[in-house]
Short mmCIF file of C-alpha atoms in Angstrom, two decimals:
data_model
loop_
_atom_site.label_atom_id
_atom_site.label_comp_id
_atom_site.label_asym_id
_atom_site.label_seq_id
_atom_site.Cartn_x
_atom_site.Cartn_y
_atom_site.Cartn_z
CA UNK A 6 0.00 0.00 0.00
CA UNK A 7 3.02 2.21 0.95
CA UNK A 8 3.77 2.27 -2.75
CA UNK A 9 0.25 3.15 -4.33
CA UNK A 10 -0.18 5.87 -1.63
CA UNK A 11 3.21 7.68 -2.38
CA UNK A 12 2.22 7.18 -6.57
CA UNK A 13 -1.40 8.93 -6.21
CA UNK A 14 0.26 11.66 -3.98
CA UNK A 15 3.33 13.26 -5.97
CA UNK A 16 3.08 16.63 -3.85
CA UNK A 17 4.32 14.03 -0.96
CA UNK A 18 7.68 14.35 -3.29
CA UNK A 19 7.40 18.12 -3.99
CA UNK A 20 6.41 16.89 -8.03
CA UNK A 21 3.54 18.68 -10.01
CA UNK A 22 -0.27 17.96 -9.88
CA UNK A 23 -2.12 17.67 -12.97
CA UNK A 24 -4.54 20.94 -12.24
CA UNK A 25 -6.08 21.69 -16.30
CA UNK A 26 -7.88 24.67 -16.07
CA UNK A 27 -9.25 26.24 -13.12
CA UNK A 28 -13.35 26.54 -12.74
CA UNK A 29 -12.96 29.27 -10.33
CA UNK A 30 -16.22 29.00 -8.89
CA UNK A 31 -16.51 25.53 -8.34
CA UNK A 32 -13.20 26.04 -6.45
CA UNK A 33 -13.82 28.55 -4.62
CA UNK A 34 -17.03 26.48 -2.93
CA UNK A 35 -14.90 23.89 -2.07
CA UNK A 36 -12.53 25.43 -0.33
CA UNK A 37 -14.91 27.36 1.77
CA UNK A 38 -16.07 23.46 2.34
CA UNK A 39 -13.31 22.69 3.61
CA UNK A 40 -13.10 24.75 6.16
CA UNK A 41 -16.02 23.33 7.97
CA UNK A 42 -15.84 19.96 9.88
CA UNK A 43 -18.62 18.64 7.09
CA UNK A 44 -17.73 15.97 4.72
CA UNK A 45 -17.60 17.52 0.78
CA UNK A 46 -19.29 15.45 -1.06
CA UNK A 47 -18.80 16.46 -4.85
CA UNK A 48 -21.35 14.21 -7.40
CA UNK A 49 -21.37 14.20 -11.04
CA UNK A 50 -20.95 11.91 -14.00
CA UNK A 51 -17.38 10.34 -15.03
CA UNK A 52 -15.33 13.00 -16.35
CA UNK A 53 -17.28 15.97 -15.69
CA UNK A 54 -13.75 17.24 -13.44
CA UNK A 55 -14.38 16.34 -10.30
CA UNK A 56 -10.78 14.86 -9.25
CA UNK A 57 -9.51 17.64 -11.24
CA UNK A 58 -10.99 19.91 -8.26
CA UNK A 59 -9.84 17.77 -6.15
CA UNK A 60 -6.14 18.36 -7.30
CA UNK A 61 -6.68 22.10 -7.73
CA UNK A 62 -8.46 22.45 -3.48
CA UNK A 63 -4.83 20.66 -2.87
CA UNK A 64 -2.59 22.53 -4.90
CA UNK A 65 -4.24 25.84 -3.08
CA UNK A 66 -4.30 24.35 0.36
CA UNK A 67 -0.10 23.61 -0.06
CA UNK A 68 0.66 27.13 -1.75
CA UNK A 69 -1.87 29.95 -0.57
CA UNK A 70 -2.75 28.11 3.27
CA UNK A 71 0.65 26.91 3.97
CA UNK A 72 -0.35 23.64 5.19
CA UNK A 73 2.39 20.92 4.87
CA UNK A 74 1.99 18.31 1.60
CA UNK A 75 2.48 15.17 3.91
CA UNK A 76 -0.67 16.59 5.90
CA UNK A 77 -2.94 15.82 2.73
CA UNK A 78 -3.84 12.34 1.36
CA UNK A 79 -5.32 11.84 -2.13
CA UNK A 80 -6.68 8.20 -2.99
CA UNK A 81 -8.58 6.82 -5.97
CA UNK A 82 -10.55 3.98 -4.47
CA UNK A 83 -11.46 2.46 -7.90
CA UNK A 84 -7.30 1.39 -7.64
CA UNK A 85 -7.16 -2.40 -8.23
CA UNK A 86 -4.52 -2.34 -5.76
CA UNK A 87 -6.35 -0.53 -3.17
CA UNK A 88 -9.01 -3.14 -3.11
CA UNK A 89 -8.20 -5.06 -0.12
CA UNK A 90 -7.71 -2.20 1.89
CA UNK A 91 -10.86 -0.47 4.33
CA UNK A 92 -10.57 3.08 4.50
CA UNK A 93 -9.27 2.98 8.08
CA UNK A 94 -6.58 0.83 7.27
CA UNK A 95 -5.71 3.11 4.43
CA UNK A 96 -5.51 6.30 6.84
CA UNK A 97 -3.91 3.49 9.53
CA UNK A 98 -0.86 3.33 6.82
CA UNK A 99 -0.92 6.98 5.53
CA UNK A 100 -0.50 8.34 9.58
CA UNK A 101 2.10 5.53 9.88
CA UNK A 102 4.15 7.12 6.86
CA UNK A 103 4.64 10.30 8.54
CA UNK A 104 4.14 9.41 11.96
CA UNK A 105 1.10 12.14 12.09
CA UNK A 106 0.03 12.32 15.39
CA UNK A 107 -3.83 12.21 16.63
CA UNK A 108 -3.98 15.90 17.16
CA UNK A 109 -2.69 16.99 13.82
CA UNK A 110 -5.11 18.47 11.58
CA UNK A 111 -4.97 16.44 7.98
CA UNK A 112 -6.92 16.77 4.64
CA UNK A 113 -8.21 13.83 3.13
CA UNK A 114 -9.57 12.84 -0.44
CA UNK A 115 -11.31 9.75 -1.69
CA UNK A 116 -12.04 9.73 -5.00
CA UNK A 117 -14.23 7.60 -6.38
CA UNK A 118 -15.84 6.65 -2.97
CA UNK A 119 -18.66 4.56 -3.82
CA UNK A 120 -16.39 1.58 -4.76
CA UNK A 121 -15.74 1.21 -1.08
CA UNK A 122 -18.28 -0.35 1.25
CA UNK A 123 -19.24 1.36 4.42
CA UNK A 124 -17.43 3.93 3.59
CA UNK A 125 -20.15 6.55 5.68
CA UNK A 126 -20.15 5.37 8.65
CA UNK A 127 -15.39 5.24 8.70
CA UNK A 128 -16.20 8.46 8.03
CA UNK A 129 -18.71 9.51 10.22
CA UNK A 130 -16.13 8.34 13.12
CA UNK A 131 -13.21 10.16 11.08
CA UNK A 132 -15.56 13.41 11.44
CA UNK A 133 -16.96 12.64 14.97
CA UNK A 134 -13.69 12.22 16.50
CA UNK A 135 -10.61 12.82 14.89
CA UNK A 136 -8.93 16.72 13.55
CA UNK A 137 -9.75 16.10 9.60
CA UNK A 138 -11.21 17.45 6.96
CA UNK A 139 -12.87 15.19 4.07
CA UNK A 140 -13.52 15.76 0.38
CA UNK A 141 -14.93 12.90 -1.45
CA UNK A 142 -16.31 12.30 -4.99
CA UNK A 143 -18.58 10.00 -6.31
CA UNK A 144 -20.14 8.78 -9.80
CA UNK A 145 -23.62 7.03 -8.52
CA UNK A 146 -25.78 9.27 -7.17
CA UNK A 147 -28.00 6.22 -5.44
CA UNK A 148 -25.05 4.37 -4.17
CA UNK A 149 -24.03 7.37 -2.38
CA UNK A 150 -27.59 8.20 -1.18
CA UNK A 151 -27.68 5.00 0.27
CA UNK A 152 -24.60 5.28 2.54
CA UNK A 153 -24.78 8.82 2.96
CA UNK A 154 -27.81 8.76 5.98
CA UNK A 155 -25.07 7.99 8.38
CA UNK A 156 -23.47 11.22 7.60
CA UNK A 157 -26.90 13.00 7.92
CA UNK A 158 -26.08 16.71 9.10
CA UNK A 159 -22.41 16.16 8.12
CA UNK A 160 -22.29 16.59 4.73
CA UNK A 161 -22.19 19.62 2.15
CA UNK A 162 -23.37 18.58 -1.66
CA UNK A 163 -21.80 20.19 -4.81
CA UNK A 164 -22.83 19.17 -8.08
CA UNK A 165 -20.59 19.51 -10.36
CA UNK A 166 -21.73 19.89 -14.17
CA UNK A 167 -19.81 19.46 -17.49
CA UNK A 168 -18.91 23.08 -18.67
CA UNK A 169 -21.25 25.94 -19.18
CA UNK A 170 -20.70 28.07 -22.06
CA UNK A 171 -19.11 31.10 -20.75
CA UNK A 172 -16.24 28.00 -19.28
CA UNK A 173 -16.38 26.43 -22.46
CA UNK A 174 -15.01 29.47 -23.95
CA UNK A 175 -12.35 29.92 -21.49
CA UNK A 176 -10.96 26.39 -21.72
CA UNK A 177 -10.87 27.16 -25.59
CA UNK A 178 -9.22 30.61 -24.75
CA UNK A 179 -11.46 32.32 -26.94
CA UNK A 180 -13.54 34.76 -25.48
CA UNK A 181 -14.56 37.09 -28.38
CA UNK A 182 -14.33 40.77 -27.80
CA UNK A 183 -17.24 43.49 -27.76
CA UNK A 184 -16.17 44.27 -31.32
CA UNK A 185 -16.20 40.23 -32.38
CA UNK A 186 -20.01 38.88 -31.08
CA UNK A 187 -20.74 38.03 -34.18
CA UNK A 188 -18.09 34.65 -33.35
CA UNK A 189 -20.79 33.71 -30.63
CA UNK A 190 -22.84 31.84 -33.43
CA UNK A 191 -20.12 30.00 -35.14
CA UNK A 192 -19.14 29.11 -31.03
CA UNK A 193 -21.88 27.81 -29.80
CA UNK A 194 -22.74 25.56 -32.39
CA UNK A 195 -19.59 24.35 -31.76
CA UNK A 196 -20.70 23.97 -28.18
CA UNK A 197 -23.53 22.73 -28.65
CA UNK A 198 -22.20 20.12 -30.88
CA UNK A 199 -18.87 18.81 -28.52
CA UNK A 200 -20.96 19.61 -25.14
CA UNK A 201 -18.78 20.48 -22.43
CA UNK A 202 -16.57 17.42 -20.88
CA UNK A 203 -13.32 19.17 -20.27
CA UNK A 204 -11.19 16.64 -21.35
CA UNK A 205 -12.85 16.51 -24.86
CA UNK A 206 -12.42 20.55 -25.02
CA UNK A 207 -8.95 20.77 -24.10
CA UNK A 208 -7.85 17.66 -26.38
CA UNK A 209 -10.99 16.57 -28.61
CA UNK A 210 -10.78 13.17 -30.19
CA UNK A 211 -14.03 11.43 -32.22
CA UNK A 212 -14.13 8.49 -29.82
CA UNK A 213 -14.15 10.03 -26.41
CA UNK A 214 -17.68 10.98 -25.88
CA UNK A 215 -18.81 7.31 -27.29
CA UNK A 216 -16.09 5.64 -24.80
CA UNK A 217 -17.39 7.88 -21.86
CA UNK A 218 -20.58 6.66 -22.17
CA UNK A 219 -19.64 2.92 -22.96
CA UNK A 220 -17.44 3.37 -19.71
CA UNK A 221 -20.62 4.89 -17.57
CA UNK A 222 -23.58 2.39 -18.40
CA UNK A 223 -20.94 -0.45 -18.17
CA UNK A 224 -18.85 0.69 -14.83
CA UNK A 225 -21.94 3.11 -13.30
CA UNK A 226 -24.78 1.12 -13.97
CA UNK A 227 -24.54 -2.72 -15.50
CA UNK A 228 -21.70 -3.88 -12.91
CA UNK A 229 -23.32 -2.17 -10.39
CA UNK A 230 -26.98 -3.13 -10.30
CA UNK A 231 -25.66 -6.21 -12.24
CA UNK A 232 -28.47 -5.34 -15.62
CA UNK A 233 -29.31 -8.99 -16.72
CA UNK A 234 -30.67 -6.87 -20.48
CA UNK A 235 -27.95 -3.99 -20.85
CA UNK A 236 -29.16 -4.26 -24.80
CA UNK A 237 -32.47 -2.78 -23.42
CA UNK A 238 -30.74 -0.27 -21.74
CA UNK A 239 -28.71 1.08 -24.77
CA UNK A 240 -31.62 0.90 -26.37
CA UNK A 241 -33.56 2.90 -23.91
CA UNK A 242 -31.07 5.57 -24.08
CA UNK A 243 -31.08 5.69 -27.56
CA UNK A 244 -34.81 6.12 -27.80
CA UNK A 245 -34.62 9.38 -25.16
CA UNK A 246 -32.04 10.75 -27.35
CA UNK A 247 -34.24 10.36 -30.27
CA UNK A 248 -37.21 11.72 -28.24
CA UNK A 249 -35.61 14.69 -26.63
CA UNK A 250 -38.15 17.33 -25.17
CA UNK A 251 -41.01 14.76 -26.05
CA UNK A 252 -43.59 14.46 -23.52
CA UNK A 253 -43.26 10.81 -22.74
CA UNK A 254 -44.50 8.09 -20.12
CA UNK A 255 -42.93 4.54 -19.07
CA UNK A 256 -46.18 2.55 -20.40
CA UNK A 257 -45.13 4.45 -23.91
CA UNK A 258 -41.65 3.29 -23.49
CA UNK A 259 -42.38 -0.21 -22.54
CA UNK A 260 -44.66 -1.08 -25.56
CA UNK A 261 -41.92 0.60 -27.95
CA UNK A 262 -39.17 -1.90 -26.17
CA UNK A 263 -41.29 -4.23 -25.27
CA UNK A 264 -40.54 -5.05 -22.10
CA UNK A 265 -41.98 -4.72 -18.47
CA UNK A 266 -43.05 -1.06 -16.96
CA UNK A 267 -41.19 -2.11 -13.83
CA UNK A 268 -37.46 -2.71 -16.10
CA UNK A 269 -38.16 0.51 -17.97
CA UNK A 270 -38.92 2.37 -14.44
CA UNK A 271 -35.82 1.06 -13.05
CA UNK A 272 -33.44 1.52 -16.10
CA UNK A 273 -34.45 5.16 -16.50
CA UNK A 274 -33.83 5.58 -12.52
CA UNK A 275 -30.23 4.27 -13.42
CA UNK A 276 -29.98 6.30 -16.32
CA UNK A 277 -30.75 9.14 -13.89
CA UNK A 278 -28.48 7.70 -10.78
CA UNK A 279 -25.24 8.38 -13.19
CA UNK A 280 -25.97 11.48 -14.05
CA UNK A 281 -26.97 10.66 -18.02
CA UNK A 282 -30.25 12.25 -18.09
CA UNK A 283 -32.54 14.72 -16.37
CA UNK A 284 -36.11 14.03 -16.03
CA UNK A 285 -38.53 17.12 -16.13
CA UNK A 286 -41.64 16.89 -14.63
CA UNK A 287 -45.21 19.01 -15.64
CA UNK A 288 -45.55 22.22 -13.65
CA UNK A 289 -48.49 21.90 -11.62
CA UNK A 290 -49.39 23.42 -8.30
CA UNK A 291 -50.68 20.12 -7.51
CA UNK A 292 -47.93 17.40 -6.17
CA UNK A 293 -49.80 14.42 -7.26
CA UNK A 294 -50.49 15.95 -11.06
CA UNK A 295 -46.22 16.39 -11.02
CA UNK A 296 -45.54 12.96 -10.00
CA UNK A 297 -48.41 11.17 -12.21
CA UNK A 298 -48.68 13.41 -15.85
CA UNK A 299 -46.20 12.46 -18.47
CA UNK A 300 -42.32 13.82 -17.98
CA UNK A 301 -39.71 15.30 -20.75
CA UNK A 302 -36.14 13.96 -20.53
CA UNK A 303 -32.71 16.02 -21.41
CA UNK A 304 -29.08 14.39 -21.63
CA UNK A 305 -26.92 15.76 -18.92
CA UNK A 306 -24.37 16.84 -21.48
CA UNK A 307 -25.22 17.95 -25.19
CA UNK A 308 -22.19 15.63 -26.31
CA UNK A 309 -23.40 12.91 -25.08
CA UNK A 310 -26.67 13.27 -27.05
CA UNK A 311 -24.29 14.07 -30.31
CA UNK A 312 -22.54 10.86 -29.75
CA UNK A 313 -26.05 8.95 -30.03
CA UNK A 314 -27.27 10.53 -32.97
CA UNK A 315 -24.59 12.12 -34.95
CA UNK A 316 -24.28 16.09 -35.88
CA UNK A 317 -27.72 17.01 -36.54
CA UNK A 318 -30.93 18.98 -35.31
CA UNK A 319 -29.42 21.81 -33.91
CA UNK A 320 -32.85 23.21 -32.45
CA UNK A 321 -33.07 20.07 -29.88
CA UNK A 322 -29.84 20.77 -29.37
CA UNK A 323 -30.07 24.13 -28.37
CA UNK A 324 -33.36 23.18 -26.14
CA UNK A 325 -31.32 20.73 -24.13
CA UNK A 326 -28.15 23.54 -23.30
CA UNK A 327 -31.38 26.06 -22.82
CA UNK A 328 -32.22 23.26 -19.84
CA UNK A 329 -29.35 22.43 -19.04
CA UNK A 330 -28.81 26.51 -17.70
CA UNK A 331 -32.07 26.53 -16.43
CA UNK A 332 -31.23 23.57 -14.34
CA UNK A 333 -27.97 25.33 -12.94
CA UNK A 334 -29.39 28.37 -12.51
CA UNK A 335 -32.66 27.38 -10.93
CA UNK A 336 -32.13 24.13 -9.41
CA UNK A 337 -35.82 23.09 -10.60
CA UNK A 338 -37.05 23.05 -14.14
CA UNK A 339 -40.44 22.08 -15.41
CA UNK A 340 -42.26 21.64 -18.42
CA UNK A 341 -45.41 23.94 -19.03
CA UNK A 342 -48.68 22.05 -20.45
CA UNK A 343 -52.34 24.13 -20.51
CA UNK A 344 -55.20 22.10 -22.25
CA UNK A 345 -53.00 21.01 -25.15
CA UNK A 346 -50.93 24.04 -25.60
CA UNK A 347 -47.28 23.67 -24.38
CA UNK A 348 -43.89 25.35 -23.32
CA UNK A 349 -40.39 24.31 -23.37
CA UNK A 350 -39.58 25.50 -19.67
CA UNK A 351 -41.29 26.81 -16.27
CA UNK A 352 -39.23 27.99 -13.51
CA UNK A 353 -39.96 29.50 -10.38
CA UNK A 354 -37.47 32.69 -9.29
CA UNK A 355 -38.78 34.03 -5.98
CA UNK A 356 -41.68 32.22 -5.98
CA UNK A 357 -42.92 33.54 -9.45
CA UNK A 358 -43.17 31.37 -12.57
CA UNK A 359 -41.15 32.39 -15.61
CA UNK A 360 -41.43 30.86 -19.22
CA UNK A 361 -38.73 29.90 -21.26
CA UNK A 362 -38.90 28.62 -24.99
CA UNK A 363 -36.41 27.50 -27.21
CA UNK A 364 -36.73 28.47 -30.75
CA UNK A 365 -33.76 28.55 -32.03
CA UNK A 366 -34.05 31.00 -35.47
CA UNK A 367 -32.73 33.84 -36.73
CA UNK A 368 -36.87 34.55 -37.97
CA UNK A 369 -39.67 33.73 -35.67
CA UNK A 370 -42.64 34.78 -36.93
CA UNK A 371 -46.25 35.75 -34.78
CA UNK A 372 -47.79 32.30 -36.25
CA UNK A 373 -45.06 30.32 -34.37
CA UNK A 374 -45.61 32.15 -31.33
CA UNK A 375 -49.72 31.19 -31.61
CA UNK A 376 -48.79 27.76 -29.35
CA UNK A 377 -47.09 29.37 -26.64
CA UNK A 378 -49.21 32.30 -26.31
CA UNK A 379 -52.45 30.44 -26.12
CA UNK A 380 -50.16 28.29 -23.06
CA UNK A 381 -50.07 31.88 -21.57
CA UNK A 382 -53.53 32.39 -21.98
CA UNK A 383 -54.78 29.24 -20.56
CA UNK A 384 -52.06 29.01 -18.01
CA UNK A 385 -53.09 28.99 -14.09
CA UNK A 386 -54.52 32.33 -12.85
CA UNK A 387 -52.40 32.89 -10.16
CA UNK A 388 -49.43 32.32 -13.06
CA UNK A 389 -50.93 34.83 -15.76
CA UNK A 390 -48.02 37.48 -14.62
CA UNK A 391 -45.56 35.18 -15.60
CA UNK A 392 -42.82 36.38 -17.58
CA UNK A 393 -41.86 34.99 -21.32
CA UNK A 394 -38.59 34.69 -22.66
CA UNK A 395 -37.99 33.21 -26.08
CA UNK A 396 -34.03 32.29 -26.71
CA UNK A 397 -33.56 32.61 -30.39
CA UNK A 398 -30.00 32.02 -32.72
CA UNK A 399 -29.55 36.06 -32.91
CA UNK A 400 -32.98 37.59 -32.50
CA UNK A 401 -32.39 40.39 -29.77
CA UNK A 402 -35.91 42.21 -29.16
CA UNK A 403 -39.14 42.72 -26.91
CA UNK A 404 -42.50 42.35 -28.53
CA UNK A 405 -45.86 42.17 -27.32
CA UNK A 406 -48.05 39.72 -29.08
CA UNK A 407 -51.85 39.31 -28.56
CA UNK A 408 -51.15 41.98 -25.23
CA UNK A 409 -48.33 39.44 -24.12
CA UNK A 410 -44.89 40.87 -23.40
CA UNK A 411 -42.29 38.32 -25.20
CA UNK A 412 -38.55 38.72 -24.36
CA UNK A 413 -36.24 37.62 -27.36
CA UNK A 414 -32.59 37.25 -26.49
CA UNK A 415 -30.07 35.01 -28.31
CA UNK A 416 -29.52 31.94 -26.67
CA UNK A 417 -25.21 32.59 -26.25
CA UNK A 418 -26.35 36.21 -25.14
CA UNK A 419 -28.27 34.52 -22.22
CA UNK A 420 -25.64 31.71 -21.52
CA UNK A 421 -23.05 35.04 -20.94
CA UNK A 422 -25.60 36.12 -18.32
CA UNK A 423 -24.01 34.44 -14.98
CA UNK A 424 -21.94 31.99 -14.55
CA UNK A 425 -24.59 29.44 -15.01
#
């Protein structure tokens, strides 16, 4: 174990740390995280740059806090050679290696945590009565749900999502000027095309986005809950990718697949569980209309969806990055249904619904707004205020059609808006 320990942890040796490109904010959080006595708990897909952070939180703790490199451990629990070895035992050798005492304050990061068993409640105790502080990171959102109760109270969440636009720029290092907007189009179909996995940004190759996802049903989800029809499951996935933004149910699902409601239930909760998809429910003031009426589904990661289907419809596309911010920015994002009239996006900001639709055109016309302003019309009383924006390929405007006021805004000129 000596040996493995001392290879995942060259700042032991004074050597580099792989950092890539810093996402300031996400940073920022963590180390403000860590210095509480909670556990961090950072979730997201494979890839998404989450031991990246990791690296960063521990290059910043050895040159900006002044805290000692031997006082910080980094392991990768999905290390074959780590496999025998119970996180106590791990932290039993690391203490041994530089005879820490009990009262010394170390920093400790587990990557990769749900491969370990019990690994809550070792660190529970580590919390409860030692001098840490823990950052762990995880790619199974329900295997680390189901541990994580013994940590109730101790832990602080961070999601951490493939790259936003405005980042997407930044790790391309081309941020156009005020005199060069007119790049934002040819960008963000770019964007929307590669999605944002840093990895793929920084170095793109044709086979990475295809092997990320062959890497998360496989490692994530079929090893894991041990899938007895992973062919069903591909083909699942395939289907939502093909029905993107459609309203959809599991009884539909099923009879296309042909197979049980209960598999398609479960293999969509998956799905979910490693952070593939997003399911987005009806916007209702009613809990039991939310939880029973049909639900949308967006891929986690535009890329992903373009390594399904191949370069093409650019206006689902855009719909899913429209969610995507949305989902950052709000935390909560619905679909709007009145009668039969529809649109794309509800969200709540201070209690208030707001609309959003994708239409992604440099013309809209009034006769393609006639769907979404009936919605408006028909929508809930209490929601008639609501507020409409439209996010268009380069219309920039306000109109007010049939006494509705209509926000149009081009959908990179909203992405630049925060750093959502």
């Amino acid at each position: 174990m000596k040996e493995i320990l001392h290879l995942l942890n060259p700042h032991w040796r004074g050597a580099e740390l792989k950092l890539g490109v810093t996402r300031l904010d996400y940073l920022q959080a963590l180390l403000s995280n860590l210095e509480r006595q909670e556990v961090s708990i950072l979730v997201g897909s494979r890839r998404v740059g989450k031991t990246t952070l990791m690296f960063q939180a521990i290059h910043h703790l050895i040159a900006h806090k002044g805290i000692t490199p031997n006082q910080i451990l980094y392991v990768s629990l999905d290390h074959l050679a780590l496999a025998d070895f119970t996180i106590p035992k791990i932290i039993e050798g690391f203490r041994a290696e530089f005879r820490h005492p009990r009262d010394r304050p170390l920093y400790l990061f587990f990557d990769e945590i749900q491969n370990v068993s019990e690994w809550s409640q070792h660190l529970k105790n580590l919390v409860d009565f030692e001098k840490v502080r823990i950052c762990v990171a995880g790619s199974s959102s329900l295997l680390l749900k189901q541990q994580e109760s013994y940590l109730t109270g101790r832990t602080l969440r961070m999601m951490i999502f493939p790259l936003s636009y405005r980042e997407f720029l930044t790790f391309k290092n081309v941020m156009p000027g005020p005199t060069e907007l007119y790049r934002h189009d040819g960008l963000l179909i770019d964007y929307l095309y590669q999605g944002g996995y840093p990895e793929q940004i920084l170095s793109p190759h044709p086979t990475y986005l295809v092997d990320l996802l062959d890497n998360v049903i496989n490692k994530d989800i079929v090893r894991v809950y041990s899938i007895k029809s992973p062919e069903v499951l591909n083909k699942l996935l395939l289907l939502l990718a093909q029905r993107l933004g459609q309203r959809t149910s599991h009884s539909k699902l099923k009879n296309i697949l042909r197979v049980s409601h209960d598999m398609v239930r479960d293999y969509i909760g998956h799905l979910k569980d490693a952070y593939l998809i997003y399911e987005v429910p009806k916007f209702s003031y009613s809990v039991n209309e939310q939880v029973y009426a049909e639900k949308k589904y967006y891929f986690a990661d535009t890329g992903l969806r373009t390594a399904l289907l191949g370069q093409r419809d650019l206006g689902g596309l855009a719909e899913n990055a429209l969610f995507l911010y949305l989902q950052k920015r709000f935390g909560q994002v619905f679909y709007g249904r009145a009668n039969s009239y529809e649109a794309d996006f509800v969200v709540l900001e201070h209690g208030q619904p707001r609309i959003y639709e994708s239409k992604f055109s440099e013309q809209i016309n009034d006769d393609e707004l006639k769907p979404l302003l009936k919605f408006l019309n028909k929508f809930k009383p209490e929601a008639h205020a609501a507020e409409a924006t439209v996010a268009t390929r380069s219309i920039r405007e306000s109109r007010v059609s049939a006494e509705k006021p209509i926000q149009f805004i081009p959908l990179w000129m909203l992405f630049m808006q925060g750093n959502y």
